[in-house]
Short mmCIF file of C-alpha atoms in Angstrom, two decimals:
data_model
loop_
_atom_site.label_atom_id
_atom_site.label_comp_id
_atom_site.label_asym_id
_atom_site.label_seq_id
_atom_site.Cartn_x
_atom_site.Cartn_y
_atom_site.Cartn_z
CA UNK C 1259 0.00 0.00 0.00
CA UNK C 1260 1.56 3.35 -0.96
CA UNK C 1261 2.48 5.69 1.86
CA UNK C 1262 1.06 9.18 2.32
CA UNK C 1263 1.96 11.70 -0.35
CA UNK C 1264 4.60 14.17 0.69
CA UNK C 1265 3.60 17.79 0.73
CA UNK C 1266 5.10 19.90 -2.05
CA UNK C 1267 8.09 22.00 -0.98
CA UNK C 1268 6.50 24.99 -2.65
CA UNK C 1269 3.13 24.55 -0.95
CA UNK C 1270 4.82 24.35 2.46
CA UNK C 1271 6.45 27.71 1.71
CA UNK C 1272 3.12 29.24 0.75
CA UNK C 1273 1.33 28.41 3.99
CA UNK C 1274 -0.75 31.13 5.67
CA UNK C 1275 -0.99 33.32 2.58
CA UNK C 1276 -4.00 35.70 2.40
CA UNK C 1277 -7.07 34.04 0.89
CA UNK C 1278 -8.26 35.51 -2.40
CA UNK C 1279 -4.90 37.06 -3.30
CA UNK C 1280 -4.81 38.93 -6.64
CA UNK C 1281 -2.77 37.57 -9.52
CA UNK C 1282 0.02 40.09 -8.95
CA UNK C 1283 0.53 38.89 -5.37
CA UNK C 1284 0.56 35.27 -6.51
CA UNK C 1285 3.17 36.10 -9.14
CA UNK C 1286 5.36 37.99 -6.67
CA UNK C 1287 5.20 35.22 -4.07
CA UNK C 1288 6.00 32.45 -6.53
CA UNK C 1289 8.88 34.47 -7.96
CA UNK C 1290 10.22 35.22 -4.48
CA UNK C 1291 10.17 31.54 -3.46
CA UNK C 1292 12.10 30.61 -6.60
CA UNK C 1293 14.65 33.43 -6.45
CA UNK C 1294 15.30 32.94 -2.73
CA UNK C 1295 16.21 29.32 -3.37
CA UNK C 1296 13.38 28.05 -1.18
CA UNK C 1297 12.22 25.75 -3.98
CA UNK C 1298 15.10 23.98 -5.78
CA UNK C 1299 15.36 23.65 -9.57
CA UNK C 1300 13.22 20.83 -10.88
CA UNK C 1301 10.68 21.06 -8.04
CA UNK C 1302 7.10 20.48 -9.23
CA UNK C 1303 4.62 23.35 -8.99
CA UNK C 1304 1.16 21.87 -8.35
CA UNK C 1305 -1.40 24.28 -9.77
CA UNK C 1306 -4.23 23.00 -7.59
CA UNK C 1307 -2.09 23.24 -4.46
CA UNK C 1308 -0.99 26.79 -5.21
CA UNK C 1309 -4.57 27.79 -5.97
CA UNK C 1310 -5.72 26.33 -2.66
CA UNK C 1311 -2.91 28.08 -0.76
CA UNK C 1312 -4.07 31.45 -2.09
CA UNK C 1313 -7.77 30.65 -2.04
CA UNK C 1314 -8.23 31.29 -5.75
CA UNK C 1315 -9.12 29.37 -8.90
CA UNK C 1316 -6.51 27.87 -11.19
CA UNK C 1317 -6.78 30.75 -13.65
CA UNK C 1318 -4.67 33.41 -11.83
CA UNK C 1319 -2.16 30.72 -10.87
CA UNK C 1320 -1.72 29.67 -14.50
CA UNK C 1321 -1.42 33.32 -15.55
CA UNK C 1322 1.34 33.85 -12.98
CA UNK C 1323 3.11 30.70 -14.14
CA UNK C 1324 2.97 31.82 -17.76
CA UNK C 1325 4.72 35.05 -16.76
CA UNK C 1326 7.39 33.06 -14.92
CA UNK C 1327 7.86 30.83 -17.96
CA UNK C 1328 8.53 34.00 -19.96
CA UNK C 1329 11.13 35.01 -17.36
CA UNK C 1330 12.86 31.64 -17.64
CA UNK C 1331 12.08 30.65 -14.05
CA UNK C 1332 9.46 27.96 -14.72
CA UNK C 1333 9.19 25.14 -17.27
CA UNK C 1334 6.03 23.44 -18.52
CA UNK C 1335 5.90 20.06 -20.16
CA UNK C 1336 2.80 18.52 -21.75
CA UNK C 1337 1.41 15.93 -19.34
CA UNK C 1338 4.28 16.78 -17.01
CA UNK C 1339 2.98 19.92 -15.40
CA UNK C 1340 4.93 22.92 -14.19
CA UNK C 1341 8.27 22.88 -12.41
CA UNK C 1342 11.01 25.27 -11.36
CA UNK C 1343 13.29 25.62 -14.37
CA UNK C 1344 16.54 23.67 -14.53
CA UNK C 1345 19.62 24.41 -16.61
CA UNK C 1346 22.37 22.20 -17.85
CA UNK C 1347 25.83 23.08 -16.58
CA UNK C 1348 26.66 24.44 -20.04
CA UNK C 1349 23.59 26.69 -20.07
CA UNK C 1350 24.44 27.95 -16.60
CA UNK C 1351 27.96 28.84 -17.73
CA UNK C 1352 26.52 30.73 -20.71
CA UNK C 1353 24.40 32.91 -18.44
CA UNK C 1354 27.46 33.70 -16.35
CA UNK C 1355 29.21 34.92 -19.49
CA UNK C 1356 26.23 37.19 -20.18
CA UNK C 1357 26.25 38.45 -16.60
CA UNK C 1358 29.97 39.18 -16.73
CA UNK C 1359 29.69 41.22 -19.93
CA UNK C 1360 26.71 43.26 -18.70
CA UNK C 1361 28.10 43.86 -15.23
CA UNK C 1362 31.48 44.93 -16.60
CA UNK C 1363 29.80 47.57 -18.76
CA UNK C 1364 27.68 48.73 -15.82
CA UNK C 1365 30.68 48.97 -13.48
CA UNK C 1366 32.64 51.10 -15.95
CA UNK C 1367 29.78 53.59 -16.17
CA UNK C 1368 28.95 53.47 -12.46
CA UNK C 1369 32.44 54.20 -11.16
CA UNK C 1370 32.60 57.30 -13.37
CA UNK C 1371 29.24 58.63 -12.17
CA UNK C 1372 29.22 57.62 -8.51
CA UNK C 1373 29.12 60.13 -5.66
CA UNK C 1374 29.40 60.08 -1.85
CA UNK C 1375 25.87 58.72 -1.37
CA UNK C 1376 26.71 55.81 -3.66
CA UNK C 1377 29.81 55.12 -1.59
CA UNK C 1378 27.68 55.01 1.55
CA UNK C 1379 25.26 52.55 -0.05
CA UNK C 1380 28.13 50.35 -1.19
CA UNK C 1381 29.68 50.39 2.30
CA UNK C 1382 26.35 49.48 3.89
CA UNK C 1383 25.81 46.63 1.44
CA UNK C 1384 29.33 45.35 2.10
CA UNK C 1385 28.76 45.51 5.87
CA UNK C 1386 25.61 43.38 5.52
CA UNK C 1387 27.52 40.92 3.35
CA UNK C 1388 30.34 40.84 5.89
CA UNK C 1389 27.87 39.89 8.64
CA UNK C 1390 26.47 37.07 6.53
CA UNK C 1391 29.96 35.70 5.90
CA UNK C 1392 30.92 35.99 9.58
CA UNK C 1393 27.77 34.14 10.64
CA UNK C 1394 28.36 31.37 8.10
CA UNK C 1395 24.89 31.86 6.62
CA UNK C 1396 25.26 30.60 3.05
CA UNK C 1397 21.85 31.76 1.83
CA UNK C 1398 22.26 35.21 3.39
CA UNK C 1399 25.73 35.35 1.80
CA UNK C 1400 24.19 34.63 -1.58
CA UNK C 1401 21.47 37.27 -1.09
CA UNK C 1402 23.77 39.99 0.27
CA UNK C 1403 26.40 39.32 -2.39
CA UNK C 1404 23.88 40.22 -5.06
CA UNK C 1405 22.84 43.35 -3.16
CA UNK C 1406 26.47 44.40 -2.90
CA UNK C 1407 27.04 43.99 -6.63
CA UNK C 1408 23.86 45.94 -7.32
CA UNK C 1409 25.06 48.74 -5.04
CA UNK C 1410 28.23 49.06 -7.12
CA UNK C 1411 26.46 49.17 -10.48
CA UNK C 1412 23.48 51.23 -9.33
CA UNK C 1413 24.99 54.61 -10.31
CA UNK C 1414 25.49 53.57 -13.95
CA UNK C 1415 22.17 55.14 -15.07
CA UNK C 1416 21.77 52.44 -17.73
CA UNK C 1417 18.23 51.26 -17.03
CA UNK C 1418 17.88 48.93 -19.99
CA UNK C 1419 21.21 47.27 -19.29
CA UNK C 1420 20.26 46.83 -15.63
CA UNK C 1421 16.97 45.20 -16.62
CA UNK C 1422 18.83 42.78 -18.90
CA UNK C 1423 21.32 41.99 -16.15
CA UNK C 1424 18.52 41.50 -13.63
CA UNK C 1425 16.78 39.05 -15.96
CA UNK C 1426 19.97 37.07 -16.61
CA UNK C 1427 20.85 37.07 -12.91
CA UNK C 1428 17.37 35.85 -11.94
CA UNK C 1429 17.68 32.84 -14.21
CA UNK C 1430 20.74 31.63 -12.28
CA UNK C 1431 19.22 32.29 -8.84
CA UNK C 1432 17.18 29.10 -8.31
CA UNK C 1433 20.43 27.11 -8.13
CA UNK C 1434 21.75 29.39 -5.32
CA UNK C 1435 25.41 28.76 -6.28
CA UNK C 1436 26.85 30.47 -3.19
CA UNK C 1437 24.93 28.05 -0.97
CA UNK C 1438 26.78 25.10 -2.52
CA UNK C 1439 30.29 26.46 -2.02
CA UNK C 1440 32.57 25.62 0.90
CA UNK C 1441 33.46 28.10 3.61
CA UNK C 1442 36.98 28.65 2.25
CA UNK C 1443 35.59 29.37 -1.21
CA UNK C 1444 33.08 31.88 0.15
CA UNK C 1445 35.80 33.65 2.13
CA UNK C 1446 37.98 33.94 -0.99
CA UNK C 1447 35.10 35.47 -2.90
CA UNK C 1448 34.40 37.86 -0.04
CA UNK C 1449 38.02 39.00 -0.11
CA UNK C 1450 37.40 40.04 -3.71
CA UNK C 1451 34.40 42.09 -2.58
CA UNK C 1452 36.54 44.11 -0.18
CA UNK C 1453 38.97 44.90 -3.00
CA UNK C 1454 36.11 45.86 -5.31
CA UNK C 1455 34.70 48.23 -2.69
CA UNK C 1456 38.08 49.90 -2.19
CA UNK C 1457 38.57 50.37 -5.93
CA UNK C 1458 35.03 51.73 -6.34
CA UNK C 1459 35.47 54.32 -3.59
CA UNK C 1460 38.87 55.30 -5.02
CA UNK C 1461 37.26 55.67 -8.49
CA UNK C 1462 39.96 53.36 -9.82
CA UNK C 1463 38.19 51.87 -12.84
CA UNK C 1464 41.06 49.68 -14.13
CA UNK C 1465 41.55 48.15 -10.69
CA UNK C 1466 37.81 47.64 -10.17
CA UNK C 1467 37.37 45.90 -13.52
CA UNK C 1468 40.45 43.73 -13.00
CA UNK C 1469 39.34 42.58 -9.55
CA UNK C 1470 35.80 41.97 -10.79
CA UNK C 1471 37.08 39.85 -13.69
CA UNK C 1472 39.20 37.75 -11.31
CA UNK C 1473 36.24 37.46 -8.94
CA UNK C 1474 33.84 36.35 -11.65
CA UNK C 1475 36.25 33.81 -13.07
CA UNK C 1476 36.99 32.47 -9.59
CA UNK C 1477 33.27 32.03 -8.92
CA UNK C 1478 32.80 30.34 -12.29
CA UNK C 1479 35.66 27.92 -11.57
CA UNK C 1480 34.07 27.01 -8.23
CA UNK C 1481 30.72 26.40 -9.92
CA UNK C 1482 32.37 24.36 -12.68
CA UNK C 1483 33.70 22.05 -9.96
CA UNK C 1484 30.25 21.36 -8.46
CA UNK C 1485 29.14 17.73 -8.87
CA UNK C 1486 26.91 17.00 -11.83
CA UNK C 1487 25.10 14.02 -10.29
CA UNK C 1488 23.27 15.71 -7.41
CA UNK C 1489 20.27 17.11 -9.26
CA UNK C 1490 21.61 20.68 -9.31
CA UNK C 1491 21.81 20.70 -13.10
CA UNK C 1492 19.61 19.25 -15.81
CA UNK C 1493 20.97 16.43 -17.93
CA UNK C 1494 22.16 17.59 -21.37
CA UNK C 1495 19.50 16.98 -24.01
#
């Protein structure tokens, strides 16, 4: 006799949500769960369960999922339902190349336009990241690392580029790469952040870009070394 069905990871994260939530709230909550790494890549997304959690029909849930499919965060397969999108290791590496190119362009513009208020925001973001590293909180490290990078590129005034970078970054978030690195690896990456902050405040563009390139390549090498048989990545088609 089969045992009781296990509750979906996603549904457990959606407990106690307001009944009758509008489609925009459903979309935001589903996106947040995926981007925060609460629901790993490949996790099923039961439409009926999500609808019940929000006290709505299937229609607004499907509309939200269609938006997330367009953002690359959700996959749908005929007769297979919806799931959090998975990438092959090769696809993941391609998105990191895109991120590197866009962030490099943003950093070059930002360091030329930044002012004292931008320095303060970058320092505050680095302090929050430093706390996450000191506490050994891998998920907080991942979250605060992104906020620190965004603080450095924020002054670039390139809205379209930032939107493209945000979209590319979001597509790599479900994997939560920082959360799968060892403590020594995270500390090495954090050392890069301190050097990036110093170069940003000094308005030393060549130094900032050089440190960022080393940082990005170091992170990519760590990710390349992650095991391929743990379900983190999709199997090549």
